Amino acid sequence: MINYQRARTIVGVLLLSGLYGCATPQTQSLLAKPNQNLASRVELLDVPFYAQELHQCGPASLAMALNAAAGQVTMDALSEQVYLPGREGSLQIEMLSATRRNGYVAYLLAPQLSDVLAEVAAGRPVVVLENLAFNWYPVWHYAVVVGYDLARQEIILRSGLEARQVLPLKTFEHLWARGGYWAMLVVLAGQLPATANEADYMTAVVALEKVSNLSRAEAAYRAGLQRWENNLTAWIGLGNVRYAQGDMQAAEQSFRQASIRHPDSAIAYNNLAQALLEQQRYAEALVAVEHAISLGGDAQAAAFATQAQIKNLRAKDSLVKACCAISTRD
Amino acid sequence: MNAKIMRMTSRMLMVSILSLGLPFHAANAAIIGTDKVAVAAQIHTERERIRSFLERAEVRQQMQAQGIDANSADARVNALTDQEVQQVAGKLDKLTAGGDVLGIIFTIFIVLLFTDILGVTKVFPFTRSIR
């Protein structure tokens, strides 16, 4: 009898401690050693709130973040871009791709609570994925972090039907940890995230270049170059954008910068040759492309193709000139 | 007379050169895309291009199976990078989809209520966790 009762107590205590004892290491380290540069209390009152419809937390959260970044999208339009009716939800990858489709840089944050708060402190709402229930019984949910209060150990979100949901930081860490610490930003092209990392930022901009209008991509590359002036991806990207805009002189300048700063980049020399070719500067183009070929590597096949094209066009051009000379004689 | 024939021929030659299949303006053929810089090893070989094409077709089909119409599916697949397509292909029905689907049965309701109050979960809007 006594044994039975004791067993029950032990089980109860174990259950409780098992759940309650779940560690929240990020909250603890954040509160133990607060970052001096981080404001102790922030709330972004200007972030709009859109109450979600059934299963539409993805489109609603994205609409809040996009429109806070000067966008003008409706939840319905976003639903068309991210919602999967068969899954009754939205995929993380499509939250990112839809951001780009609307012309904004989609930046995936490092899995750090301190980074989430730093972005909020810098004025940017953060879209997060939470698992509201358990790993073995997941309830996936997107919400938007718009504020926090370190003294009160609270975080403030726009979530579901709540315009201002206040959660203990620890609770939030549980939900967010179960969501895989997934957090993203919607960044206006031309601005940099406060916690931006060079490689991750460039990856985000390259993806934007593929789908958005060229001037947005150009602004995003320029912003990257202001922080990381030697970045090869940004110089090539800026050149490619200008090339696509038809501004061959500007493209040439960018590719030249890329080749000077990264003399081992065959891509820089190949694209430089292409920009020179478009200006009918065949001799210079040939020098550049031969250098690209000499560097070998994965870009060599493309460089050989460029070389053939230059020779081809140069021959044609001189033929046309010769004929013109004859036909205008006498 | 001779000069006239010469002039005629050269003009005809000029027209025929211009109308030859050779591209007069260099097309984008040889410009290398920015996405090849970051992933230096992934210059598109023919093999990879075909794989990407097939994966995109697969994702498009899966999207339609999940209730997206053909035009939207097209636009949505086009907005994905090659790496993203690779991550999604074949897994559209398994990947995490945030949409708070709550098909709750009573016991789980009770458990969640309990854990909500402990501050470990937050399923119900009406709960307030103890500190």
Short mmCIF file of C-alpha atoms in Angstrom, two decimals:
data_model
loop_
_atom_site.label_atom_id
_atom_site.label_comp_id
_atom_site.label_asym_id
_atom_site.label_seq_id
_atom_site.Cartn_x
_atom_site.Cartn_y
_atom_site.Cartn_z
CA MET A 1 0.00 0.00 0.00
CA ILE A 2 2.72 2.40 1.02
CA ASN A 3 4.78 1.26 -1.89
CA TYR A 4 1.94 1.97 -4.29
CA GLN A 5 1.53 5.49 -2.99
CA ARG A 6 5.22 6.17 -3.08
CA ALA A 7 5.40 4.88 -6.64
CA ARG A 8 2.60 7.22 -7.60
CA THR A 9 4.36 10.17 -6.07
CA ILE A 10 7.60 9.31 -7.82
CA VAL A 11 5.86 8.97 -11.17
CA GLY A 12 4.11 12.27 -10.61
CA VAL A 13 7.29 14.07 -9.73
CA LEU A 14 9.10 12.56 -12.69
CA LEU A 15 6.35 13.60 -15.08
CA LEU A 16 6.30 17.11 -13.77
CA SER A 17 10.05 17.56 -13.73
CA GLY A 18 10.28 15.92 -17.14
CA LEU A 19 8.03 18.57 -18.59
CA TYR A 20 8.90 21.51 -16.45
CA GLY A 21 12.58 20.76 -16.40
CA CYS A 22 12.82 21.12 -20.18
CA ALA A 23 15.77 23.44 -20.45
CA THR A 24 15.51 26.89 -21.94
CA PRO A 25 19.25 27.55 -22.33
CA GLN A 26 18.90 30.53 -24.64
CA THR A 27 16.58 32.43 -22.34
CA GLN A 28 18.82 31.68 -19.39
CA SER A 29 22.01 32.87 -21.04
CA LEU A 30 20.21 35.91 -22.42
CA LEU A 31 18.98 36.95 -18.99
CA ALA A 32 22.18 36.00 -17.18
CA LYS A 33 24.43 38.01 -19.47
CA PRO A 34 22.30 40.63 -21.20
CA ASN A 35 23.90 42.13 -24.27
CA GLN A 36 24.84 45.73 -23.46
CA ASN A 37 23.80 46.89 -26.92
CA LEU A 38 20.35 45.37 -26.66
CA ALA A 39 17.60 47.70 -25.43
CA SER A 40 15.88 46.19 -22.41
CA ARG A 41 12.38 46.81 -23.73
CA VAL A 42 11.08 47.22 -27.30
CA GLU A 43 7.67 47.07 -28.90
CA LEU A 44 7.04 47.73 -32.59
CA LEU A 45 3.62 49.34 -32.46
CA ASP A 46 3.53 50.09 -36.19
CA VAL A 47 3.49 46.48 -37.32
CA PRO A 48 -0.04 45.89 -38.62
CA PHE A 49 -2.17 43.04 -37.30
CA TYR A 50 -4.22 40.75 -39.52
CA ALA A 51 -6.30 38.14 -37.75
CA GLN A 52 -5.77 34.82 -39.45
CA GLU A 53 -8.50 32.74 -40.97
CA LEU A 54 -8.55 28.98 -40.44
CA HIS A 55 -5.11 27.46 -41.17
CA GLN A 56 -3.94 30.79 -42.64
CA CYS A 57 -1.29 31.73 -40.08
CA GLY A 58 1.36 31.60 -42.84
CA PRO A 59 -0.19 34.20 -45.15
CA ALA A 60 -1.27 36.35 -42.18
CA SER A 61 2.20 36.40 -40.60
CA LEU A 62 3.88 37.11 -43.91
CA ALA A 63 1.43 39.92 -44.70
CA MET A 64 2.22 41.58 -41.38
CA ALA A 65 5.97 41.40 -41.98
CA LEU A 66 5.75 42.49 -45.64
CA ASN A 67 3.48 45.41 -44.94
CA ALA A 68 5.60 46.48 -41.99
CA ALA A 69 8.45 46.68 -44.53
CA ALA A 70 6.43 49.06 -46.75
CA GLY A 71 4.76 46.34 -48.78
CA GLN A 72 1.16 46.46 -49.91
CA VAL A 73 -0.07 42.91 -50.07
CA THR A 74 -3.31 41.29 -49.03
CA MET A 75 -3.63 38.03 -47.16
CA ASP A 76 -5.61 36.60 -50.06
CA ALA A 77 -2.85 37.33 -52.56
CA LEU A 78 -0.29 35.75 -50.23
CA SER A 79 -2.49 32.76 -49.63
CA GLU A 80 -2.26 32.11 -53.39
CA GLN A 81 1.52 32.13 -53.04
CA VAL A 82 2.14 30.07 -49.89
CA TYR A 83 -0.91 28.14 -48.74
CA LEU A 84 -1.20 24.42 -49.58
CA PRO A 85 -4.85 23.38 -49.25
CA GLY A 86 -3.98 19.67 -49.14
CA ARG A 87 -1.68 20.24 -46.17
CA GLU A 88 -3.85 22.85 -44.48
CA GLY A 89 -0.75 24.94 -43.96
CA SER A 90 2.24 26.68 -45.52
CA LEU A 91 5.80 25.41 -46.05
CA GLN A 92 8.77 27.31 -44.65
CA ILE A 93 10.49 27.37 -48.03
CA GLU A 94 7.48 29.01 -49.63
CA MET A 95 7.37 31.67 -46.91
CA LEU A 96 10.85 32.58 -48.16
CA SER A 97 10.10 32.33 -51.88
CA ALA A 98 6.90 34.38 -51.59
CA THR A 99 8.86 37.12 -49.84
CA ARG A 100 11.18 37.26 -52.84
CA ARG A 101 8.30 37.21 -55.31
CA ASN A 102 7.10 40.40 -53.66
CA GLY A 103 10.50 42.01 -54.18
CA TYR A 104 11.95 41.70 -50.67
CA VAL A 105 15.04 39.93 -49.39
CA ALA A 106 14.04 36.83 -47.41
CA TYR A 107 16.64 36.39 -44.69
CA LEU A 108 16.78 33.25 -42.58
CA LEU A 109 18.01 34.13 -39.08
CA ALA A 110 20.55 32.17 -37.07
CA PRO A 111 18.80 29.94 -34.51
CA GLN A 112 19.53 32.39 -31.69
CA LEU A 113 16.96 34.04 -29.48
CA SER A 114 19.38 36.94 -29.02
CA ASP A 115 19.39 37.48 -32.81
CA VAL A 116 15.59 37.53 -32.92
CA LEU A 117 15.51 40.20 -30.23
CA ALA A 118 18.33 42.17 -31.89
CA GLU A 119 16.31 42.36 -35.12
CA VAL A 120 13.21 43.48 -33.26
CA ALA A 121 15.30 46.12 -31.50
CA ALA A 122 16.49 47.25 -34.95
CA GLY A 123 12.85 47.79 -35.93
CA ARG A 124 12.15 44.61 -37.89
CA PRO A 125 9.38 42.16 -36.96
CA VAL A 126 10.49 38.51 -37.08
CA VAL A 127 8.35 35.71 -38.51
CA VAL A 128 8.81 32.54 -36.44
CA LEU A 129 7.62 28.95 -36.70
CA GLU A 130 6.37 27.47 -33.45
CA ASN A 131 5.23 24.02 -32.49
CA LEU A 132 2.52 24.85 -29.98
CA ALA A 133 2.15 21.31 -28.65
CA PHE A 134 4.57 18.36 -28.63
CA ASN A 135 7.13 16.73 -30.85
CA TRP A 136 4.91 13.64 -30.93
CA TYR A 137 1.77 15.72 -31.50
CA PRO A 138 2.84 18.79 -33.41
CA VAL A 139 0.69 21.87 -33.87
CA TRP A 140 2.70 24.02 -36.27
CA HIS A 141 2.06 27.72 -36.17
CA TYR A 142 3.54 30.89 -37.68
CA ALA A 143 3.57 34.08 -35.63
CA VAL A 144 5.34 37.45 -35.68
CA VAL A 145 7.61 38.67 -32.88
CA VAL A 146 7.08 42.42 -32.43
CA GLY A 147 8.51 43.13 -29.00
CA TYR A 148 10.05 41.98 -25.74
CA ASP A 149 10.69 43.07 -22.19
CA LEU A 150 13.81 41.62 -20.58
CA ALA A 151 12.96 42.83 -17.06
CA ARG A 152 9.60 41.11 -17.19
CA GLN A 153 11.08 38.17 -19.12
CA GLU A 154 8.39 38.46 -21.76
CA ILE A 155 8.09 38.38 -25.52
CA ILE A 156 5.31 40.05 -27.52
CA LEU A 157 3.81 38.51 -30.66
CA ARG A 158 1.07 38.97 -33.21
CA SER A 159 -0.34 35.48 -33.33
CA GLY A 160 -3.49 33.91 -34.72
CA LEU A 161 -6.40 35.96 -33.44
CA GLU A 162 -4.33 37.85 -30.88
CA ALA A 163 -3.02 41.25 -31.87
CA ARG A 164 -0.82 41.33 -28.78
CA GLN A 165 0.12 37.99 -27.32
CA VAL A 166 2.46 38.26 -24.35
CA LEU A 167 4.35 35.07 -23.48
CA PRO A 168 7.03 34.34 -20.91
CA LEU A 169 10.36 34.12 -22.76
CA LYS A 170 10.79 30.58 -21.48
CA THR A 171 7.48 29.44 -22.92
CA PHE A 172 8.35 31.03 -26.23
CA GLU A 173 11.70 29.26 -26.27
CA HIS A 174 9.91 25.92 -25.78
CA LEU A 175 7.57 26.57 -28.70
CA TRP A 176 10.28 27.95 -30.93
CA ALA A 177 12.77 25.19 -30.12
CA ARG A 178 10.15 22.63 -31.13
CA GLY A 179 9.69 24.59 -34.36
CA GLY A 180 13.37 24.02 -35.12
CA TYR A 181 14.42 27.57 -34.11
CA TRP A 182 13.15 28.76 -37.48
CA ALA A 183 12.94 32.55 -37.91
CA MET A 184 12.93 34.77 -40.97
CA LEU A 185 13.02 38.44 -41.85
CA VAL A 186 11.42 40.42 -44.64
CA VAL A 187 14.07 42.98 -45.62
CA LEU A 188 13.56 45.97 -47.88
CA ALA A 189 16.12 45.77 -50.71
CA GLY A 190 18.92 48.21 -49.88
CA GLN A 191 18.83 47.54 -46.13
CA LEU A 192 20.85 45.01 -44.17
CA PRO A 193 19.59 42.85 -41.31
CA ALA A 194 21.15 43.87 -37.99
CA THR A 195 22.55 40.37 -37.52
CA ALA A 196 23.42 39.81 -41.20
CA ASN A 197 26.10 37.28 -41.98
CA GLU A 198 27.97 37.80 -45.25
CA ALA A 199 27.43 34.39 -46.87
CA ASP A 200 23.79 34.04 -45.79
CA TYR A 201 22.94 37.55 -46.95
CA MET A 202 24.46 36.94 -50.39
CA THR A 203 22.60 33.64 -50.75
CA ALA A 204 19.38 35.51 -50.02
CA VAL A 205 20.11 38.22 -52.59
CA VAL A 206 21.12 35.79 -55.34
CA ALA A 207 17.77 34.07 -54.85
CA LEU A 208 16.03 37.45 -55.06
CA GLU A 209 17.85 38.32 -58.30
CA LYS A 210 16.22 35.34 -60.00
CA VAL A 211 12.63 36.41 -59.41
CA SER A 212 12.36 40.09 -58.59
CA ASN A 213 12.74 43.17 -60.71
CA LEU A 214 16.34 44.14 -61.44
CA SER A 215 16.44 47.42 -59.55
CA ARG A 216 15.55 45.65 -56.29
CA ALA A 217 18.36 43.15 -56.77
CA GLU A 218 20.74 45.97 -57.64
CA ALA A 219 19.88 47.83 -54.43
CA ALA A 220 20.38 44.65 -52.39
CA TYR A 221 23.81 43.95 -53.92
CA ARG A 222 24.87 47.55 -53.34
CA ALA A 223 23.86 47.35 -49.68
CA GLY A 224 25.94 44.18 -49.37
CA LEU A 225 28.96 45.85 -50.97
CA GLN A 226 28.76 48.76 -48.55
CA ARG A 227 29.35 46.34 -45.70
CA TRP A 228 31.56 43.77 -47.47
CA GLU A 229 33.32 45.67 -50.26
CA ASN A 230 35.31 42.66 -51.50
CA ASN A 231 32.45 40.22 -51.85
CA LEU A 232 32.78 38.40 -55.17
CA THR A 233 29.15 37.31 -55.38
CA ALA A 234 27.97 40.89 -54.95
CA TRP A 235 30.30 42.30 -57.63
CA ILE A 236 29.36 39.59 -60.12
CA GLY A 237 25.69 39.93 -59.20
CA LEU A 238 25.76 43.70 -59.63
CA GLY A 239 27.43 43.21 -63.02
CA ASN A 240 24.88 40.63 -64.10
CA VAL A 241 22.00 42.90 -63.09
CA ARG A 242 23.48 45.80 -65.07
CA TYR A 243 24.12 43.47 -68.00
CA ALA A 244 20.49 42.38 -67.93
CA GLN A 245 19.46 46.05 -67.80
CA GLY A 246 21.50 46.59 -70.97
CA ASP A 247 24.01 48.96 -69.36
CA MET A 248 27.19 47.36 -70.69
CA GLN A 249 29.60 50.01 -69.46
CA ALA A 250 28.33 49.74 -65.91
CA ALA A 251 28.40 45.94 -66.18
CA GLU A 252 32.00 46.12 -67.40
CA GLN A 253 32.95 48.24 -64.36
CA SER A 254 31.45 45.74 -61.93
CA PHE A 255 33.09 42.74 -63.57
CA ARG A 256 36.39 44.61 -63.64
CA GLN A 257 36.11 45.24 -59.90
CA ALA A 258 35.37 41.56 -59.41
CA SER A 259 38.41 40.53 -61.48
CA ILE A 260 40.76 42.98 -59.75
CA ARG A 261 39.65 41.92 -56.27
CA HIS A 262 39.50 38.23 -57.18
CA PRO A 263 42.11 37.57 -59.89
CA ASP A 264 41.47 33.84 -59.59
CA SER A 265 37.79 34.09 -60.55
CA ALA A 266 37.23 32.73 -64.04
CA ILE A 267 33.60 33.83 -63.84
CA ALA A 268 34.66 37.45 -63.33
CA TYR A 269 36.88 37.37 -66.44
CA ASN A 270 34.36 35.49 -68.55
CA ASN A 271 31.58 37.95 -67.76
CA LEU A 272 33.95 40.88 -68.26
CA ALA A 273 34.71 39.50 -71.73
CA GLN A 274 31.00 39.26 -72.44
CA ALA A 275 30.39 42.88 -71.41
CA LEU A 276 33.28 44.01 -73.62
CA LEU A 277 31.98 41.95 -76.51
CA GLU A 278 28.62 43.69 -76.29
CA GLN A 279 30.51 46.95 -76.82
CA GLN A 280 32.26 45.49 -79.89
CA ARG A 281 35.62 45.75 -78.11
CA TYR A 282 36.78 42.43 -79.50
CA ALA A 283 40.51 42.65 -78.77
CA GLU A 284 39.98 43.44 -75.08
CA ALA A 285 37.26 40.81 -74.83
CA LEU A 286 39.62 38.17 -76.21
CA VAL A 287 42.32 39.04 -73.69
CA ALA A 288 39.82 38.74 -70.83
CA VAL A 289 38.33 35.46 -72.01
CA GLU A 290 41.74 33.90 -72.61
CA HIS A 291 42.58 34.72 -69.02
CA ALA A 292 39.34 33.06 -67.92
CA ILE A 293 40.25 29.94 -69.89
CA SER A 294 43.74 29.85 -68.40
CA LEU A 295 42.23 29.77 -64.92
CA GLY A 296 40.51 26.47 -65.73
CA GLY A 297 37.95 25.13 -63.31
CA ASP A 298 34.21 24.72 -63.69
CA ALA A 299 33.73 27.88 -65.72
CA GLN A 300 36.14 26.82 -68.45
CA ALA A 301 33.54 25.34 -70.78
CA ALA A 302 31.54 28.55 -70.63
CA ALA A 303 34.70 30.57 -71.25
CA PHE A 304 35.51 28.54 -74.38
CA ALA A 305 31.98 29.24 -75.64
CA THR A 306 32.48 32.95 -75.00
CA GLN A 307 35.78 32.85 -76.88
CA ALA A 308 34.16 31.18 -79.89
CA GLN A 309 31.40 33.75 -79.87
CA ILE A 310 33.85 36.65 -79.76
CA LYS A 311 35.83 35.30 -82.71
CA ASN A 312 32.67 34.61 -84.63
CA LEU A 313 31.27 38.10 -84.13
CA ARG A 314 34.60 39.76 -84.80
CA ALA A 315 34.87 37.93 -88.15
CA LYS A 316 31.35 38.86 -89.11
CA ASP A 317 31.86 42.46 -88.10
CA SER A 318 34.99 42.84 -90.23
CA LEU A 319 33.25 41.21 -93.17
CA VAL A 320 30.37 43.65 -92.95
CA LYS A 321 32.80 46.54 -92.69
CA ALA A 322 34.69 45.36 -95.77
CA CYS A 323 31.49 45.13 -97.79
CA CYS A 324 30.41 48.57 -96.64
CA ALA A 325 33.74 49.93 -97.72
CA ILE A 326 33.31 48.46 -101.20
CA SER A 327 29.71 49.51 -101.65
CA THR A 328 30.40 53.10 -100.67
CA ARG A 329 33.49 53.33 -102.89
CA ASP A 330 33.18 55.64 -105.93
CA MET B 1 30.06 48.81 -115.25
CA ASN B 2 32.47 46.66 -113.37
CA ALA B 3 32.20 48.90 -110.34
CA LYS B 4 28.43 48.75 -110.51
CA ILE B 5 28.39 44.94 -110.47
CA MET B 6 30.90 44.97 -107.65
CA ARG B 7 28.69 47.33 -105.66
CA MET B 8 25.59 45.24 -106.29
CA THR B 9 27.33 42.04 -105.26
CA SER B 10 28.73 43.53 -102.11
CA ARG B 11 25.34 44.84 -101.09
CA MET B 12 23.79 41.48 -101.67
CA LEU B 13 26.59 39.88 -99.73
CA MET B 14 26.02 42.25 -96.87
CA VAL B 15 22.33 41.47 -96.71
CA SER B 16 23.01 37.76 -96.81
CA ILE B 17 25.62 37.99 -94.04
CA LEU B 18 23.23 39.90 -91.87
CA SER B 19 20.50 37.38 -92.45
CA LEU B 20 22.77 34.44 -91.67
CA GLY B 21 21.99 32.38 -88.62
CA LEU B 22 24.86 33.90 -86.71
CA PRO B 23 23.68 36.03 -83.81
CA PHE B 24 24.61 39.62 -84.42
CA HIS B 25 24.02 40.65 -80.85
CA ALA B 26 25.69 38.44 -78.34
CA ALA B 27 22.89 36.78 -76.47
CA ASN B 28 23.08 35.86 -72.80
CA ALA B 29 24.55 32.56 -73.94
CA ALA B 30 27.91 33.03 -72.32
CA ILE B 31 27.20 35.16 -69.28
CA ILE B 32 27.54 33.11 -66.11
CA GLY B 33 24.79 33.54 -63.54
CA THR B 34 25.44 34.87 -60.05
CA ASP B 35 24.18 31.67 -58.44
CA LYS B 36 27.22 29.90 -59.88
CA VAL B 37 29.58 32.10 -57.87
CA ALA B 38 28.42 31.14 -54.42
CA VAL B 39 28.37 27.45 -55.22
CA ALA B 40 31.47 27.27 -57.35
CA ALA B 41 31.22 23.54 -57.83
CA GLN B 42 27.72 23.74 -59.20
CA ILE B 43 28.21 25.14 -62.67
CA HIS B 44 25.30 23.68 -64.51
CA THR B 45 26.25 20.60 -66.39
CA GLU B 46 23.69 19.24 -68.78
CA ARG B 47 23.02 16.43 -66.33
CA GLU B 48 22.22 18.79 -63.47
CA ARG B 49 20.03 20.93 -65.68
CA ILE B 50 17.94 17.96 -66.60
CA ARG B 51 17.71 16.83 -63.00
CA SER B 52 16.58 20.28 -61.90
CA PHE B 53 14.03 20.34 -64.70
CA LEU B 54 12.61 16.98 -63.65
CA GLU B 55 12.51 17.94 -59.99
CA ARG B 56 10.67 21.12 -60.81
CA ALA B 57 8.13 19.15 -62.82
CA GLU B 58 7.71 16.81 -59.85
CA VAL B 59 7.15 19.64 -57.37
CA ARG B 60 4.67 21.27 -59.75
CA GLN B 61 2.74 18.03 -59.96
CA GLN B 62 2.77 17.56 -56.19
CA MET B 63 1.51 21.08 -55.66
CA GLN B 64 -1.39 20.40 -57.96
CA ALA B 65 -2.09 17.23 -56.00
CA GLN B 66 -2.29 19.43 -52.88
CA GLY B 67 -4.97 21.59 -54.44
CA ILE B 68 -3.06 24.33 -56.27
CA ASP B 69 -4.17 25.19 -59.81
CA ALA B 70 -1.70 24.78 -62.67
CA ASN B 71 -0.91 28.47 -63.17
CA SER B 72 -0.23 29.16 -59.49
CA ALA B 73 1.85 26.00 -59.21
CA ASP B 74 3.96 27.19 -62.15
CA ALA B 75 4.60 30.57 -60.58
CA ARG B 76 5.35 29.04 -57.19
CA VAL B 77 7.84 26.52 -58.54
CA ASN B 78 9.57 29.24 -60.56
CA ALA B 79 10.09 31.28 -57.39
CA LEU B 80 12.15 28.48 -55.81
CA THR B 81 15.92 28.22 -56.15
CA ASP B 82 17.46 24.97 -57.37
CA GLN B 83 18.49 24.07 -53.83
CA GLU B 84 14.98 24.72 -52.53
CA VAL B 85 13.49 22.57 -55.27
CA GLN B 86 15.85 19.80 -54.22
CA GLN B 87 14.73 20.12 -50.59
CA VAL B 88 11.05 20.01 -51.48
CA ALA B 89 10.91 17.47 -54.30
CA GLY B 90 9.21 14.27 -53.24
CA LYS B 91 8.49 15.60 -49.73
CA LEU B 92 5.68 18.05 -50.21
CA ASP B 93 3.31 15.80 -48.28
CA LYS B 94 5.71 15.32 -45.36
CA LEU B 95 7.45 18.64 -44.77
CA THR B 96 6.33 20.81 -41.90
CA ALA B 97 3.37 22.96 -42.91
CA GLY B 98 2.51 25.70 -40.43
CA GLY B 99 -1.25 26.03 -40.17
CA ASP B 100 -2.20 25.11 -36.61
CA VAL B 101 -4.19 22.02 -37.43
CA LEU B 102 -5.96 21.01 -34.26
CA GLY B 103 -7.71 17.67 -34.47
CA ILE B 104 -7.97 17.32 -30.77
CA ILE B 105 -9.33 14.40 -28.81
CA PHE B 106 -10.32 14.81 -25.22
CA THR B 107 -7.29 13.32 -23.43
CA ILE B 108 -4.91 15.37 -25.46
CA PHE B 109 -7.04 18.40 -24.70
CA ILE B 110 -6.55 17.77 -21.00
CA VAL B 111 -2.82 17.16 -21.34
CA LEU B 112 -2.36 20.29 -23.37
CA LEU B 113 -4.39 22.33 -20.92
CA PHE B 114 -2.14 21.09 -18.15
CA THR B 115 1.09 21.78 -20.07
CA ASP B 116 -0.21 25.16 -21.20
CA ILE B 117 -0.65 26.11 -17.59
CA LEU B 118 2.87 24.95 -16.86
CA GLY B 119 4.08 27.23 -19.63
CA VAL B 120 5.57 24.41 -21.69
CA THR B 121 2.98 24.66 -24.47
CA LYS B 122 0.59 27.38 -25.64
CA VAL B 123 -2.28 25.86 -27.54
CA PHE B 124 -5.24 27.64 -26.01
CA PRO B 125 -5.72 31.37 -26.09
CA PHE B 126 -7.47 31.37 -22.72
CA THR B 127 -4.67 29.80 -20.69
CA ARG B 128 -2.26 31.81 -18.61
CA SER B 129 0.88 30.04 -17.57
CA ILE B 130 2.17 29.98 -14.00
CA ARG B 131 5.62 31.46 -13.68
#
